[in-house]
Coordinates of C-alpha atoms in Angstrom, one line a residue:
Chain A
Q8 CA 0.8 -31.7 111.1
S9 CA 0.4 -35.3 109.7
A10 CA 1.7 -35.9 106.2
L11 CA -0.7 -36.5 103.5
T12 CA -1.0 -40.1 102.3
Q13 CA 0.2 -41.1 98.8
P14 CA 0.9 -44.5 97.4
A15 CA 4.6 -45.3 97.4
S16 CA 4.6 -46.2 93.8
V17 CA 2.5 -46.4 90.6
S18 CA 3.4 -47.6 87.2
G19 CA 2.1 -47.5 83.7
S20 CA 3.0 -48.1 80.1
P21 CA 3.7 -45.4 77.5
G22 CA 0.4 -44.0 76.2
Q23 CA -1.6 -45.1 79.2
S24 CA -3.1 -43.0 82.0
I25 CA -2.3 -43.2 85.7
T26 CA -3.8 -41.6 88.7
I27 CA -2.0 -40.8 92.0
S28 CA -4.1 -40.2 95.1
C29 CA -3.4 -37.9 98.0
T30 CA -5.5 -38.4 101.1
G31 CA -5.7 -35.9 103.9
S32 CA -8.3 -34.9 106.3
S33 CA -11.1 -32.4 106.9
S34 CA -8.4 -30.0 108.2
D35 CA -6.4 -29.8 105.0
V36 CA -7.4 -31.4 101.7
G37 CA -11.1 -31.5 102.6
A38 CA -11.2 -27.9 103.9
Y39 CA -9.5 -25.9 101.2
N40 CA -9.1 -25.9 97.5
Y41 CA -5.3 -25.3 97.9
V42 CA -3.9 -28.6 96.7
S43 CA -0.7 -28.6 94.6
W44 CA 1.3 -31.3 92.8
Y45 CA 5.0 -31.3 92.1
Q46 CA 7.2 -33.4 89.9
Q47 CA 10.8 -34.2 90.9
H48 CA 13.4 -35.9 88.8
P49 CA 16.4 -37.4 90.5
D50 CA 18.8 -34.8 92.0
K51 CA 16.6 -31.9 90.7
A52 CA 14.4 -29.4 92.4
P53 CA 10.7 -30.0 92.4
K54 CA 8.5 -28.5 89.7
L55 CA 5.0 -27.2 90.2
M56 CA 2.6 -29.1 88.0
I57 CA -0.9 -28.4 89.4
F58 CA -2.1 -25.7 91.8
D59 CA -5.4 -25.0 93.5
V60 CA -6.6 -28.5 92.9
N61 CA -6.9 -28.4 89.1
N62 CA -5.0 -25.5 87.6
R63 CA -1.9 -25.9 85.4
P64 CA 0.9 -23.3 85.4
S65 CA 1.9 -21.9 82.1
G66 CA 4.1 -24.4 80.2
V67 CA 2.8 -27.6 81.9
S68 CA 1.4 -30.1 79.5
D69 CA -2.3 -30.6 79.5
R70 CA -1.7 -34.3 79.9
F71 CA -1.5 -33.4 83.6
S72 CA -4.8 -32.8 85.5
G73 CA -5.9 -32.6 89.0
S74 CA -9.1 -33.2 90.9
K75 CA -10.5 -33.5 94.5
S76 CA -13.3 -35.3 96.2
G77 CA -13.8 -34.9 99.9
N78 CA -10.5 -35.5 101.7
T79 CA -8.7 -37.0 98.7
A80 CA -7.0 -35.2 95.8
S81 CA -5.8 -36.9 92.7
L82 CA -3.3 -36.2 89.9
T83 CA -4.0 -37.9 86.6
I84 CA -1.3 -38.2 83.8
S85 CA -2.7 -39.2 80.5
G86 CA -0.7 -40.4 77.5
L87 CA 2.3 -41.5 79.7
Q88 CA 5.7 -40.6 78.3
A89 CA 9.1 -41.8 79.4
E90 CA 10.0 -38.4 80.7
D91 CA 7.1 -38.5 83.1
E92 CA 9.0 -41.0 85.2
A93 CA 9.7 -39.1 88.4
D94 CA 8.6 -38.7 92.0
Y95 CA 5.4 -36.8 92.5
Y96 CA 4.4 -35.0 95.7
C97 CA 1.1 -33.4 96.7
N98 CA 0.7 -30.7 99.3
S99 CA -2.2 -28.9 100.9
Y100 CA -2.7 -25.7 102.8
T101 CA -4.0 -26.2 106.3
K102 CA -5.1 -23.7 109.0
N103 CA -2.7 -21.0 110.2
N104 CA -0.8 -20.9 106.9
I105 CA 0.8 -24.3 107.5
V106 CA 1.5 -26.4 104.5
V107 CA 1.7 -30.2 104.6
F108 CA 3.2 -32.5 101.9
G109 CA 2.4 -36.0 101.0
G110 CA 5.1 -38.7 101.3
G111 CA 5.6 -38.9 97.6
T112 CA 4.9 -41.4 94.8
K113 CA 7.4 -42.9 92.5
L114 CA 6.1 -43.2 89.0
T115 CA 7.6 -45.8 86.8
V116 CA 7.0 -45.8 83.1
L117 CA 7.3 -49.4 82.0
Chain B
Q13 CA 17.1 -14.5 84.6
V14 CA 14.4 -15.5 87.0
Q15 CA 16.1 -17.7 89.7
L16 CA 16.7 -18.5 93.3
V17 CA 20.2 -19.5 94.5
E18 CA 20.7 -20.9 98.0
S19 CA 23.9 -20.9 99.9
G20 CA 25.2 -21.6 103.4
G21 CA 24.8 -25.3 103.7
S22 CA 27.6 -27.2 105.3
L23 CA 28.7 -29.9 107.8
V24 CA 27.8 -28.9 111.4
T25 CA 28.1 -30.7 114.7
P26 CA 25.0 -31.5 116.7
G27 CA 23.8 -28.6 118.7
G28 CA 25.4 -26.2 116.3
S29 CA 23.8 -23.3 114.3
L30 CA 23.7 -22.5 110.6
R31 CA 22.4 -19.6 108.5
L32 CA 21.1 -20.4 105.1
S33 CA 20.6 -17.7 102.5
C34 CA 18.7 -17.5 99.2
A35 CA 19.4 -14.8 96.6
A36 CA 16.5 -13.9 94.3
S37 CA 16.8 -12.4 90.9
G38 CA 14.8 -11.6 87.8
F39 CA 11.5 -10.8 89.5
N40 CA 10.0 -8.3 91.8
F41 CA 11.0 -10.1 95.0
S42 CA 9.1 -7.9 97.4
D43 CA 5.8 -9.0 95.8
Y44 CA 6.2 -12.6 96.9
Y45 CA 5.8 -14.8 100.0
M46 CA 9.0 -16.9 100.3
T47 CA 9.4 -20.3 101.9
W48 CA 11.9 -22.9 102.9
I49 CA 11.3 -26.6 102.3
R50 CA 13.7 -29.5 103.1
Q51 CA 14.2 -33.0 101.9
A52 CA 16.2 -35.6 103.9
P53 CA 18.3 -38.0 101.8
G54 CA 16.0 -40.4 100.1
K55 CA 12.9 -38.9 101.8
G56 CA 10.0 -36.7 100.9
L57 CA 9.5 -32.9 101.0
E58 CA 8.8 -31.2 104.2
W59 CA 7.7 -27.6 104.5
I60 CA 9.4 -25.8 107.3
S61 CA 8.9 -22.0 107.1
Y62 CA 7.1 -19.1 105.4
I63 CA 7.6 -15.4 105.4
T64 CA 5.1 -12.9 104.0
S65 CA 6.1 -10.4 101.2
T66 CA 6.7 -7.6 103.6
G67 CA 8.5 -9.8 106.2
G68 CA 5.9 -8.9 108.8
I69 CA 4.6 -12.4 109.5
M70 CA 6.5 -15.7 109.7
Y71 CA 5.2 -19.2 110.1
Y72 CA 7.1 -22.3 111.2
A73 CA 6.4 -26.1 111.1
D74 CA 6.0 -27.6 114.5
S75 CA 9.0 -29.9 113.8
M76 CA 11.4 -27.0 114.0
K77 CA 9.5 -24.3 115.8
G78 CA 11.7 -22.6 118.4
R79 CA 14.8 -23.4 116.5
L80 CA 14.2 -21.5 113.3
T81 CA 14.1 -17.8 112.3
I82 CA 13.2 -16.8 108.8
S83 CA 13.9 -13.3 107.6
R84 CA 14.2 -11.3 104.4
D85 CA 15.9 -8.2 103.0
N86 CA 13.7 -6.8 100.2
A87 CA 16.2 -4.1 99.4
K88 CA 18.8 -6.7 98.5
N89 CA 16.5 -9.6 97.4
W90 CA 17.6 -12.1 100.0
V91 CA 15.7 -14.5 102.3
H92 CA 17.6 -16.1 105.2
L93 CA 17.0 -19.1 107.5
Q94 CA 18.7 -19.2 110.9
M95 CA 18.7 -22.7 112.3
N96 CA 19.8 -23.4 115.9
T97 CA 20.3 -26.4 118.1
L98 CA 20.7 -28.6 115.0
R99 CA 20.1 -32.4 115.3
A100 CA 21.1 -35.3 113.1
E101 CA 17.5 -35.5 111.8
D102 CA 17.9 -32.0 110.4
T103 CA 20.3 -33.4 107.8
A104 CA 18.7 -32.6 104.5
M105 CA 18.7 -30.6 101.3
Y106 CA 17.2 -27.2 102.0
F107 CA 15.3 -25.5 99.2
C108 CA 14.2 -21.9 99.0
A109 CA 11.0 -21.4 97.0
R110 CA 8.6 -18.7 95.9
R111 CA 4.9 -18.9 96.5
R112 CA 2.8 -18.3 93.5
Q113 CA 1.0 -15.0 93.4
G114 CA -2.8 -14.7 93.5
G115 CA -3.4 -16.3 96.8
S116 CA -2.5 -19.9 95.7
R117 CA -1.5 -21.0 99.2
G118 CA 0.9 -23.8 99.1
A119 CA 1.7 -23.4 95.4
F120 CA 5.5 -22.9 95.0
D121 CA 6.3 -22.0 91.4
L122 CA 10.0 -21.2 91.6
W123 CA 12.6 -23.3 93.4
G124 CA 16.3 -23.0 93.9
Q125 CA 18.7 -25.9 93.4
G126 CA 19.0 -26.4 97.2
T127 CA 21.8 -26.3 99.7
M128 CA 22.9 -29.4 101.7
V129 CA 23.0 -29.3 105.5
T130 CA 24.7 -32.3 107.2
V131 CA 24.5 -32.6 111.0
S132 CA 27.1 -35.0 112.3
S133 CA 29.8 -35.3 114.8

């Protein structure tokens, strides 16, 4: 159960767009459309932002979008805002109902 | 109020055991798969266990398999995590979370605030 690979950090200015990648394998990201993304502010519980690759839960801004190509999923945040500064984690379903997370990406809004 | 509240975290010596609990309220608990996810200090999220809505099937991450037992009480809206033979590397915040309905595997849409487990002599 290897962790998914995410960049350690990304940054962008207010109003810009950024993309965070999440690379797995043909056993997880590449095999299933069950990739989710979470936002975590310091000392807070994670919040679900995207599920099933590209679906937003009710209440999540449409500035957040997800996609997948092969073994790599991506989270795009458009129109960056100061409150988007947080850690972001992807996860994927794998065989046998196992779930694997990425190592996390720290987003800095400059 | 729709919420999950964890309890049971504490300081425990290596080799010891601990039982974490998670109280659910505000939703039909028995309709949902429940899971435990942990986060070591300054580190990322790690999924560790799953239980189906009826409690009939449980899944565990390899990193803790054999040392964990997840269970639930649908009458009282609780999910528990029994952890045995604890090691220093098990030190983490342990979160209880609800899996989103509709078959979205891996999508956890409700989280508790976490309970801290520290393993140290």
